[in-house]
């Protein structure tokens, strides 16, 4: 898989596709997009590995020249989609997103290497371990110093796996800025509202108070600004006056699960290219 | 049609249904709702007029006693759904909502008495008049005093029809507080975003900047606080990175039209009961 | 909870609500519906148990008189919604619906007494037992006599629990007519298409061949006619030309899970009243 | 705009993009798709006209060589998207789709050259003419010979405009096979169901009888087999037990209108490539 973002100009597609054709590369799926506002070009191409005369490292080395010609700077990537991606999940007490991801992984739908689940409560340990996945309980105190220590412990537990994705599956703790930086472009959060509506705490309560007729969920990259990172996926479900807050919470869970699963899949398949606060999702 | 909101307690349904049964009233459709948070009860009942031994005025007179017993104060209504409702529409230059409403009225789907269309631009005069509806052009200047005069003129043109609904079909002018008061519970606005996201000006531009994956529209009652009135109906449509602002505007129109039409229908059929910032829509 | 279907006439609501009011019954939620085509009336009422002066059996005994007056025959029900419902799930090899239900039950969202899971393959035994639920493997041969024996074994395993719901969570075996009869109104199936489109085998392949732009799932009561029972819930998801059959299968799973979960919840809360091939879902 | 379908093989994208790059062509939007089942490749490319050194005819002449090399046979097209497309609409008595299209054209959203509206009833003449569009009334008798004559008259009225699209906007007459052939790939129908469910007559009645929980509409190319042509666009809307047939008809209209408008837009922008019974919609 090759993905790239660069300033738009004539001949980019020809340059990349000729590069691949010259190697005999068989393109299985190709996406192209030009952002006319910013004059930026994006592409993602899946090439059959067995159609190439060499391995991923050599492809990466050769493509670097093309990327440089196109002024892509660091904004390109060559990866092996056949390689299983490493994932770590952070949770709190609410289990629906974790149950859902474990089910998808257990049934083979999501073919990833789930290295660990970390919880600030022990609640979800048993189900995690029943799926054969290590669970780490890292308690969080309210005292800032103790909290910083807990985050440091989480960071170590995460970083030792060098994960492709850190999933905040209703983690309920705001990541400190240094972790946002360290995990930039890899930390995915599920927020239980249709952002930018109802950012912050208790979004279903906010939604109820405002009397909206649809509720939603948003999967976004974590950035230092709370609930303001680039959005990968969103969806909504209809509610009405017969739904109290508990109903919103229950109905919303089904949206959270599916939005997070879709966002994670897109991220792990390198389908998401970030462009400022916006995303291109091929 | 009878609708009523009152403090919840045992026996309300029995009281109302016995009242109707004693008159031989045939209930065609009945909605009941209890808001457990606020302890408030709501109902809406459609009774076949020909099953009653007298007319609407006598029914209203008699039901007043029931409403009083139930402490409904002014929060009840007895109306004749067979009577065509009077509607006035306010527009600016954008015609999609007006075209849509004229089409629904012209084809008989929306059986209302459209008394007038008022525009702060003359653009939509010809299509309005082609449908046999009077059009009034009231120019709006930026100067506050002139603007107040224009609003006064609009108020007169509207009020002479004593309309059941004043529809702001992309009117693009913020109603002054006194008009919000005068038309409270009768003025419906269509806002081109999924509120509370992107209130105020240029919501599609805001949505584009934020990179949301769905855009929406909201039909709400007009109140003095901009875009904050009780929501009657909302809907959304999926967009992606290939959609620029012009695409959002175009796709959003289809949602605006249908959300406004549904909200207006619910309002005219007396299906909407306002409860603080929330609505019960039977 | 009281539910009832009977011929429509004046005064039914008054009769039922007066019956409840006289007992001091506090109605928490009430649904009424008149089918104008067939002249049939339906209602469902949730009454707070502690507002009644006696228990469920006495309520049932007393309500029988009302039901008889209203010609409801056997078409009424008085049940205790506080009582946990007994459920048995039938599965094959595909685990997504089972994983989803186990997750909902494990997290407390679906508060039911899951008595057993029965599979015609052993595949889903471990995950079932990890949730502390007994799993029975009943192999199915193709030979009709052996198959009949397997169904007899399934029947015994199911019937010993006298379940309120028998859930065919992608069971992949067509129930024989006698089981359809024995479990009438209690056996819920999830079919992986938007019925009546693509009934029978391999619906996603059928959908792909036909080139539809949305795929769906249907939760329905099992009847002797395949995939033709009364529909409880349906939903769809958008697909496009980039989706091959495997993509349809994957995307469809998310719809199957949520449609089955919603249908099962409605069934267990006695919200579903069957009326010929149609359902009223309060 | 260039679109093409051909057998898949290595180097197609390189061939086409190099062809365009050599001419200095600026690609504004590009879509590529490989159907892995049938080994067929599809592309659609929008090139800025002013970036090319010559006009559309020369581009077509030159591209013919590329298309031949790629074995595309007749399955390619070079067109000028800046040229307004010619459209003829066929209607009967139901006006919602026509009102909607006239509104879109009148407001400039759909920038087409609507040459004529033809109705087998005179009902929709006045609104058509109010929009400045010629209306032709061609009565249809039940007698086959007379009907054939009417179709012949319709054919003449249509063909004199050599339209890019013939839109059956609830025309309610089944086109004879020779017209299906003559207008193949240009005649778009809106069917008021989510096909393949409820093909043929009175689909809303069929949907009501079956008790489905969603109703839909389908925009498809007209072929000799009724309601079986390649699907361009579909959508659905939720309904429930409170909706009788008249409600389904009313709610369905909003889906019909938007599905037809989206399908027509995609067709006129040459975004639809037909592949057997399936479509690629870029």
XYZ file of C-alpha atoms in Angstrom, chain A residues 118-266:
149
model
C -5.421 -1.265 29.884
C -8.161 -0.166 32.268
C -8.311 2.499 34.956
C -10.798 0.154 36.633
C -10.487 -3.642 36.927
C -14.057 -4.202 35.680
C -13.237 -5.374 32.179
C -10.338 -7.635 33.116
C -12.193 -10.973 33.107
C -13.786 -10.608 29.651
C -10.468 -9.429 28.210
C -8.618 -12.409 29.625
C -11.373 -14.798 28.497
C -10.393 -13.713 24.986
C -6.756 -14.541 25.776
C -5.613 -10.922 25.860
C -3.493 -9.473 28.712
C -5.259 -6.906 30.881
C -3.480 -4.272 32.963
C -5.237 -2.374 35.705
C -3.774 1.095 36.227
C -5.740 2.951 38.934
C -6.194 6.709 38.478
C -6.370 9.026 41.459
C -7.769 12.574 41.250
C -4.615 14.126 42.687
C -2.657 15.593 39.718
C 0.724 14.174 40.720
C -0.670 10.662 41.160
C -2.551 11.020 37.891
C 0.625 11.954 36.064
C 2.231 8.825 37.445
C -0.667 6.722 36.247
C -0.366 8.206 32.766
C 3.361 7.482 32.826
C 2.550 3.853 33.657
C 0.006 3.728 30.827
C 2.550 5.190 28.446
C 5.069 2.471 29.278
C 2.496 -0.295 28.934
C 1.442 1.083 25.571
C 4.808 2.005 24.128
C 6.444 -1.346 24.722
C 4.166 -2.702 21.986
C 4.913 0.123 19.528
C 1.246 -0.119 18.471
C -0.158 1.045 15.155
C -3.284 2.147 16.968
C -4.043 3.187 20.537
C -7.816 2.973 20.912
C -9.575 4.989 23.605
C -12.666 2.818 23.874
C -14.584 5.007 26.318
C -11.445 5.577 28.407
C -12.940 8.565 30.252
C -9.563 10.164 31.051
C -8.252 13.175 29.150
C -4.802 12.413 27.733
C -2.089 14.918 28.760
C -0.581 16.948 25.900
C 2.695 15.025 25.868
C 0.863 11.740 25.253
C -1.241 13.424 22.555
C 2.003 14.407 20.867
C 3.738 11.080 21.347
C 0.764 9.188 19.919
C -0.228 11.770 17.285
C -1.933 10.127 14.329
C -2.192 6.805 16.169
C -4.548 7.509 19.083
C -8.213 7.127 18.149
C -11.008 8.209 20.469
C -14.716 7.483 20.348
C -16.755 10.413 21.593
C -20.386 9.750 22.380
C -21.852 12.687 20.524
C -22.077 14.037 17.004
C -19.183 16.490 17.306
C -18.837 19.442 17.436
C -22.125 19.263 19.330
C -21.822 18.249 22.959
C -18.064 18.063 23.363
C -16.820 17.351 26.882
C -18.590 15.592 29.715
C -21.967 13.847 29.723
C -22.915 14.407 26.098
C -26.087 12.319 26.312
C -27.300 14.521 29.142
C -26.495 17.590 27.055
C -28.328 16.076 24.086
C -31.353 15.337 26.232
C -31.445 18.867 27.638
C -31.254 20.361 24.153
C -34.018 18.106 22.867
C -32.263 16.945 19.684
C -34.011 14.436 17.441
C -30.882 12.467 16.523
C -27.907 11.449 18.624
C -24.521 10.405 17.325
C -20.983 9.311 17.889
C -17.661 10.502 16.512
C -14.381 8.670 16.012
C -11.500 11.140 15.849
C -7.763 11.379 16.310
C -6.781 12.566 19.739
C -5.165 15.986 19.846
C -4.289 18.317 22.698
C -7.528 20.232 22.238
C -10.316 18.131 23.784
C -12.709 16.481 21.286
C -11.382 18.688 18.498
C -9.114 16.296 16.582
C -9.618 15.349 12.922
C -12.812 13.316 12.476
C -12.507 9.875 10.896
C -16.095 8.657 11.101
C -19.478 9.687 12.475
C -22.964 8.344 12.524
C -26.309 9.088 14.136
C -29.512 7.394 15.241
C -32.994 8.817 15.555
C -34.458 9.403 19.003
C -37.691 11.005 20.145
C -39.500 12.386 23.152
C -40.121 8.914 24.567
C -36.370 8.435 25.091
C -35.013 9.525 28.448
C -31.289 9.858 29.140
C -30.946 6.131 29.874
C -32.503 5.367 26.470
C -30.110 7.766 24.752
C -27.200 6.048 26.481
C -28.447 2.628 25.386
C -29.233 3.585 21.783
C -26.058 5.600 21.503
C -23.932 2.572 22.387
C -24.861 0.869 19.132
C -23.643 3.896 17.224
C -20.466 4.251 19.279
C -19.515 0.636 18.636
C -19.980 0.728 14.923
C -18.409 4.163 14.442
C -15.336 3.148 16.420
C -15.016 -0.159 14.557
C -15.305 1.555 11.170
C -12.858 4.290 12.132
C -10.346 1.791 13.478
C -10.577 -0.374 10.365
C -10.031 2.646 8.096
